[in-house]
mmCIF file of C-alpha atoms in Angstrom:
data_model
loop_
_atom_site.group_PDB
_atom_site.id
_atom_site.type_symbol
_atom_site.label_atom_id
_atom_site.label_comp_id
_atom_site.label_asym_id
_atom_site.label_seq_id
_atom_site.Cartn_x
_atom_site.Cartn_y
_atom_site.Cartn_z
ATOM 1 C CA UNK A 1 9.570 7.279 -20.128
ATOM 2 C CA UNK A 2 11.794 5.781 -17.418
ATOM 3 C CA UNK A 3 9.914 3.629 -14.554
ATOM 4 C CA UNK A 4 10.103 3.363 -10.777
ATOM 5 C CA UNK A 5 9.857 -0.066 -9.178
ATOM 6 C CA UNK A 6 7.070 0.038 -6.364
ATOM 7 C CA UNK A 7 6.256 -3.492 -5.897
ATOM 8 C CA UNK A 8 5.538 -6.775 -7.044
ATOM 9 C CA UNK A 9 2.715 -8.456 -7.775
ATOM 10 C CA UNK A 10 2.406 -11.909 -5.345
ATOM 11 C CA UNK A 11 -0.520 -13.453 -5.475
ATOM 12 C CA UNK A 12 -4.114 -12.575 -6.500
ATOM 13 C CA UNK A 13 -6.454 -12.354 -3.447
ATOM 14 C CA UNK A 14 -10.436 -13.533 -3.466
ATOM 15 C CA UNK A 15 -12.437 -13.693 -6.966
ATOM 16 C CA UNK A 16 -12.956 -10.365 -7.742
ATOM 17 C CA UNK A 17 -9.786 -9.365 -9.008
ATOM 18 C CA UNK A 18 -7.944 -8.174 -6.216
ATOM 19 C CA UNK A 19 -4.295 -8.691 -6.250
ATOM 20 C CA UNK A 20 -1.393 -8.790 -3.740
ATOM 21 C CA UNK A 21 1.145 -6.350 -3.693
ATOM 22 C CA UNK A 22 4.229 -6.945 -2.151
ATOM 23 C CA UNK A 23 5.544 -2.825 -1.599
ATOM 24 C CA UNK A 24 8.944 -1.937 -1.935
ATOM 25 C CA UNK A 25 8.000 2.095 -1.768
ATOM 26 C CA UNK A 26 8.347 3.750 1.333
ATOM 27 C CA UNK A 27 5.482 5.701 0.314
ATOM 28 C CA UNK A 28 2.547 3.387 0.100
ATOM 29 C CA UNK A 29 -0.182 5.837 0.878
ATOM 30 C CA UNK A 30 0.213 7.766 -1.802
ATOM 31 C CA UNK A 31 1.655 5.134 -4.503
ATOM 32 C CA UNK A 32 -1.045 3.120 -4.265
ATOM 33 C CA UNK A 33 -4.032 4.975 -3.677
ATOM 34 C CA UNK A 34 -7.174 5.368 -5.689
ATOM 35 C CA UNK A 35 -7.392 6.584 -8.917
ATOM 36 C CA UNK A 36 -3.209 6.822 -9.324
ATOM 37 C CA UNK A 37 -1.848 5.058 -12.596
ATOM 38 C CA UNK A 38 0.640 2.586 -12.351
ATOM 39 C CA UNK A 39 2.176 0.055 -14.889
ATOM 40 C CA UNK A 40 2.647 -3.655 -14.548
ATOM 41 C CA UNK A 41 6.056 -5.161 -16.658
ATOM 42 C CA UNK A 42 4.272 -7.875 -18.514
ATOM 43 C CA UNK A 43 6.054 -9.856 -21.679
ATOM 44 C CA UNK A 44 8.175 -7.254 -21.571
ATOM 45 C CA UNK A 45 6.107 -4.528 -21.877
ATOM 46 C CA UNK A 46 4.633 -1.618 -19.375
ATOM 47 C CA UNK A 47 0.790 -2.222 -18.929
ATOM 48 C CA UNK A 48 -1.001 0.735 -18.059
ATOM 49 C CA UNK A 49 -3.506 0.343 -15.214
ATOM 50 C CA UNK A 50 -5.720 2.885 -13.113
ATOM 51 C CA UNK A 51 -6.018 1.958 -9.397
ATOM 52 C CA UNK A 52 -10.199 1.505 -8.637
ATOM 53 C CA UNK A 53 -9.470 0.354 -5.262
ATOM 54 C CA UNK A 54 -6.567 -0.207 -2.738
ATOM 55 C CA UNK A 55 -6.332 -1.363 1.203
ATOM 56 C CA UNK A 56 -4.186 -2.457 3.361
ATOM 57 C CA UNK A 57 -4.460 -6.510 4.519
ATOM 58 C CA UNK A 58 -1.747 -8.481 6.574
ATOM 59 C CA UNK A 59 1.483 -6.276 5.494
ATOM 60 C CA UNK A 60 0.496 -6.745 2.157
ATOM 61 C CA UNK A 61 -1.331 -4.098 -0.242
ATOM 62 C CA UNK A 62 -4.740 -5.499 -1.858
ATOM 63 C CA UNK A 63 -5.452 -3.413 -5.238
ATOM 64 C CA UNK A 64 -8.327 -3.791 -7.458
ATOM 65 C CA UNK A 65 -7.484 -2.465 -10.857
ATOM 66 C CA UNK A 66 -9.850 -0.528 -13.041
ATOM 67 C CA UNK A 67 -11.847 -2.300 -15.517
ATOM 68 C CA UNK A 68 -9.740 -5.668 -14.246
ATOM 69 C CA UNK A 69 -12.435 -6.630 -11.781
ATOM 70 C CA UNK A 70 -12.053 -10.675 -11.854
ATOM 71 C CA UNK A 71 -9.811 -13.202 -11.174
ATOM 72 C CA UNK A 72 -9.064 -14.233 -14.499
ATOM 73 C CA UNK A 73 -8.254 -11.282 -15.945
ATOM 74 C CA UNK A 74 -5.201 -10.790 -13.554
ATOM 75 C CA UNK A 75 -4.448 -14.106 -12.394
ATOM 76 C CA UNK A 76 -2.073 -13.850 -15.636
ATOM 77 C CA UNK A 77 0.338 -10.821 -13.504
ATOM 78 C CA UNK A 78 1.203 -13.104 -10.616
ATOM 79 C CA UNK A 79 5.366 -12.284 -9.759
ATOM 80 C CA UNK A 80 5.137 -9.066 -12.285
ATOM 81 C CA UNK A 81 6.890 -6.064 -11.493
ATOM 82 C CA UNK A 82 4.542 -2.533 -10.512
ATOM 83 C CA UNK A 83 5.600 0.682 -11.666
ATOM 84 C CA UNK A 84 5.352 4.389 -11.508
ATOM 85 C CA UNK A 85 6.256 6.972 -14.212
ATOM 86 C CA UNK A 86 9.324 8.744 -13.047
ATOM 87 C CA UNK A 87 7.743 12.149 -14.082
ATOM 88 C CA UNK A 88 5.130 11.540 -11.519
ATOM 89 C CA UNK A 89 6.871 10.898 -8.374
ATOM 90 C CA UNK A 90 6.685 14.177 -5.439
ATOM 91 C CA UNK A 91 9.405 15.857 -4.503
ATOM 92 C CA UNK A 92 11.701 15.271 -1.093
ATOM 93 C CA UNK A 93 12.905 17.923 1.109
ATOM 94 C CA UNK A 94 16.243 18.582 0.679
ATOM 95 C CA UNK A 95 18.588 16.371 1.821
ATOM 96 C CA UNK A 96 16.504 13.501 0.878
ATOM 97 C CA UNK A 97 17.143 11.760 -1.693
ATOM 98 C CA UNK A 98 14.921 8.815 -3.825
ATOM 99 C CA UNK A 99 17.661 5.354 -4.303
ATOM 100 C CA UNK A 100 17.474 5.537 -8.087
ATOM 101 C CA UNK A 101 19.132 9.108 -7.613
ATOM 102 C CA UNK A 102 21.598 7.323 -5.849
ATOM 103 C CA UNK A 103 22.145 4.366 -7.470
ATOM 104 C CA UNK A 104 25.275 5.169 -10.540
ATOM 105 C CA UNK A 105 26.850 7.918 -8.699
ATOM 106 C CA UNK A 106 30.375 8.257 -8.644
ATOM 107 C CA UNK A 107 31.913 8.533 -5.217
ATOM 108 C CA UNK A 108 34.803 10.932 -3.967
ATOM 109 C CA UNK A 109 37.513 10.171 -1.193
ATOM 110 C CA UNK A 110 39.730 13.351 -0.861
ATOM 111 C CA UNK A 111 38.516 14.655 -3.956
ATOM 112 C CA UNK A 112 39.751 11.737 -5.911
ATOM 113 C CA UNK A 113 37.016 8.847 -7.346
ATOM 114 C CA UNK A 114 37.433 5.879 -5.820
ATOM 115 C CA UNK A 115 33.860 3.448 -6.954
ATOM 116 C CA UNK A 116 30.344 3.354 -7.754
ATOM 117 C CA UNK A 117 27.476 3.000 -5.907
ATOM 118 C CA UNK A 118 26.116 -0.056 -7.825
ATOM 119 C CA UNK A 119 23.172 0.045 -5.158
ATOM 120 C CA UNK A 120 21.128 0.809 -1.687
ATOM 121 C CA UNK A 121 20.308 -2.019 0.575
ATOM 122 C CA UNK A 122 17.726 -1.655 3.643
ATOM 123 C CA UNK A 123 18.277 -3.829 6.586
ATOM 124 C CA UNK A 124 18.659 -2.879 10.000
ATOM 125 C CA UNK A 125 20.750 0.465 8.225
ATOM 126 C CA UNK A 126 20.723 2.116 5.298
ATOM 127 C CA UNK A 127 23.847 1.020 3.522
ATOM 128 C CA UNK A 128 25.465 2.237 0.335
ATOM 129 C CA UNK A 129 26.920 -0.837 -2.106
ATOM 130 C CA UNK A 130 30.177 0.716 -3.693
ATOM 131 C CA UNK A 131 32.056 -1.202 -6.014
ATOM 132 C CA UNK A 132 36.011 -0.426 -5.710
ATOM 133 C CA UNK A 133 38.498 -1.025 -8.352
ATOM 134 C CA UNK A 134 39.168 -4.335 -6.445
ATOM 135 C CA UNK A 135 36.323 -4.873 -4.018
ATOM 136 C CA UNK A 136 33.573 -3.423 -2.644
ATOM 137 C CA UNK A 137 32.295 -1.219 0.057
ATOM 138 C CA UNK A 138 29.274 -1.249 2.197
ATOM 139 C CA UNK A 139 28.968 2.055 3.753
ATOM 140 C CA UNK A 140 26.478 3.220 6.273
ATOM 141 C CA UNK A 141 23.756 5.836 4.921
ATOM 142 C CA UNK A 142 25.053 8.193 7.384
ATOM 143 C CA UNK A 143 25.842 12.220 8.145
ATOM 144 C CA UNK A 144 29.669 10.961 9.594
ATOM 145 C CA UNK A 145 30.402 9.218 6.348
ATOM 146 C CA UNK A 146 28.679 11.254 3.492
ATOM 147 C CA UNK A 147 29.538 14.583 3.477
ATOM 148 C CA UNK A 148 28.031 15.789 0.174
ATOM 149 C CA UNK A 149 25.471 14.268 -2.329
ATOM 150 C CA UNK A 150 24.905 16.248 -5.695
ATOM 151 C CA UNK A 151 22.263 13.884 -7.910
ATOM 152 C CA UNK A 152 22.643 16.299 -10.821
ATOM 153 C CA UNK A 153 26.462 15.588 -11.405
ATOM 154 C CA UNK A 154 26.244 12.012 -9.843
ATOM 155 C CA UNK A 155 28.617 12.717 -7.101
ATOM 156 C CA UNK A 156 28.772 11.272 -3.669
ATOM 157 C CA UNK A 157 31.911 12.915 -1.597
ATOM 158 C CA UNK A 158 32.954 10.703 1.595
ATOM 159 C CA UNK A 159 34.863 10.361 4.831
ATOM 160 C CA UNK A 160 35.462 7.389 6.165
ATOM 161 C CA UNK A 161 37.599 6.024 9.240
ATOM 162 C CA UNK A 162 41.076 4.083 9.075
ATOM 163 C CA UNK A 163 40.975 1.059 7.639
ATOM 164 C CA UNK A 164 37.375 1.500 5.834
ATOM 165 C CA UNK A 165 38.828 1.568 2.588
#
C-alpha cells in the first residue's frame, strides 16, 4: 500500500474525542468526510481509523473517529501524520495533476535532462523545487514554463527565459 499525507494531527479538541486536524489536502470535503477511512502514522505504523464525524471549526478540521470517542483514547496521536490509501484517491481532469505525481520526475530542457523535481511548494505560487547538478531551481507552476507533464514516464519538459537556468 503506498499512503497520501492529508494532515496532521494538532491537538485534541473538548472530551469526547475530537481531534484537530491541521489539512494539507486541497480536498477537504471529501478527505475528511463521514464514514471515509483514513490512517494515522503511529510508532511507525499505519492505524486504520473510520471517520464517525467531521466539521469544520476555526480553519481547522474537528474529526471524531469511530469507536475512539474520548479523550484518552486519542490524546496519545497528538503531532501524528493522517493518511489516505493511494488506491482510493479520485481522479483529476486532465491536466491536473496530484504533487506526489510530481514529486521524482525528471525534467527536460531542449530535450536534454537537466534535474529533479525533489518537491512542490505552495505560497503565494505554485512553484516546482528542481535540484540541478549544481544548484537548484524554483520554477513557477505555470503554462509559459511547463510545456509537457507525462506522470507515467516521470517526465517534466520545460522552457524557461534567459538566465533561468
Amino acid at each position: 500500500m503506498k499512503f497520501i499525507k492529508i494532515g496532521t494531527i494538532i491537538n485534541t479538541f473538548g472530551i469526547k474525542g475530537e481531534i484537530k486536524i491541521k489539512s494539507l489536502t486541497d480536498f477537504p470535503e471529501i478527505r475528511f468526510k463521514e464514514k471515509q477511512l483514513i490512517y494515522v502514522y503511529y510508532k511507525n505504523e499505519y492505524l486504520p481509523f473510520t471517520i464517525k464525524r467531521s466539521r469544520q471549526h476555526k480553519g481547522f478540521i474537528l474529526l471524531t473517529l469511530l469507536d475512539n470517542e474520548d479523550i484518552n483514547l486519542v490524546e496519545k496521536y497528538k503531532n501524528c501524520d493522517i493518511f489516505v490509501d493511494q488506491e482510493h484517491i479520485h481522479s483529476l481532469n486532465e491536466g491536473e495533476y496530484y504533487y506526489f505525481q510530481l514529486r521524482g520526475c525528471e525534467v527536460y530542457y531542449n530535450n536534454q535532462p537537466i534535474g529533479k523535481v525533489t518537491s512542490v511548494e505552495e505560497g503565494y505560487q505554485t512553484v516546482l523545487r528542481i535540484k540541478l547538478s549544481e544548484k537548484e531551481l524554483l520554477l513557477p507552476y505555470v503554462k509559459r514554463f511547463i510545456k509537457d507533464i507525462d506522470v507515467q514516464e516521470k517526465r517534466i519538459d520545460i522552457d524557461v527565459i534567459e538566465g533561468m537556468l
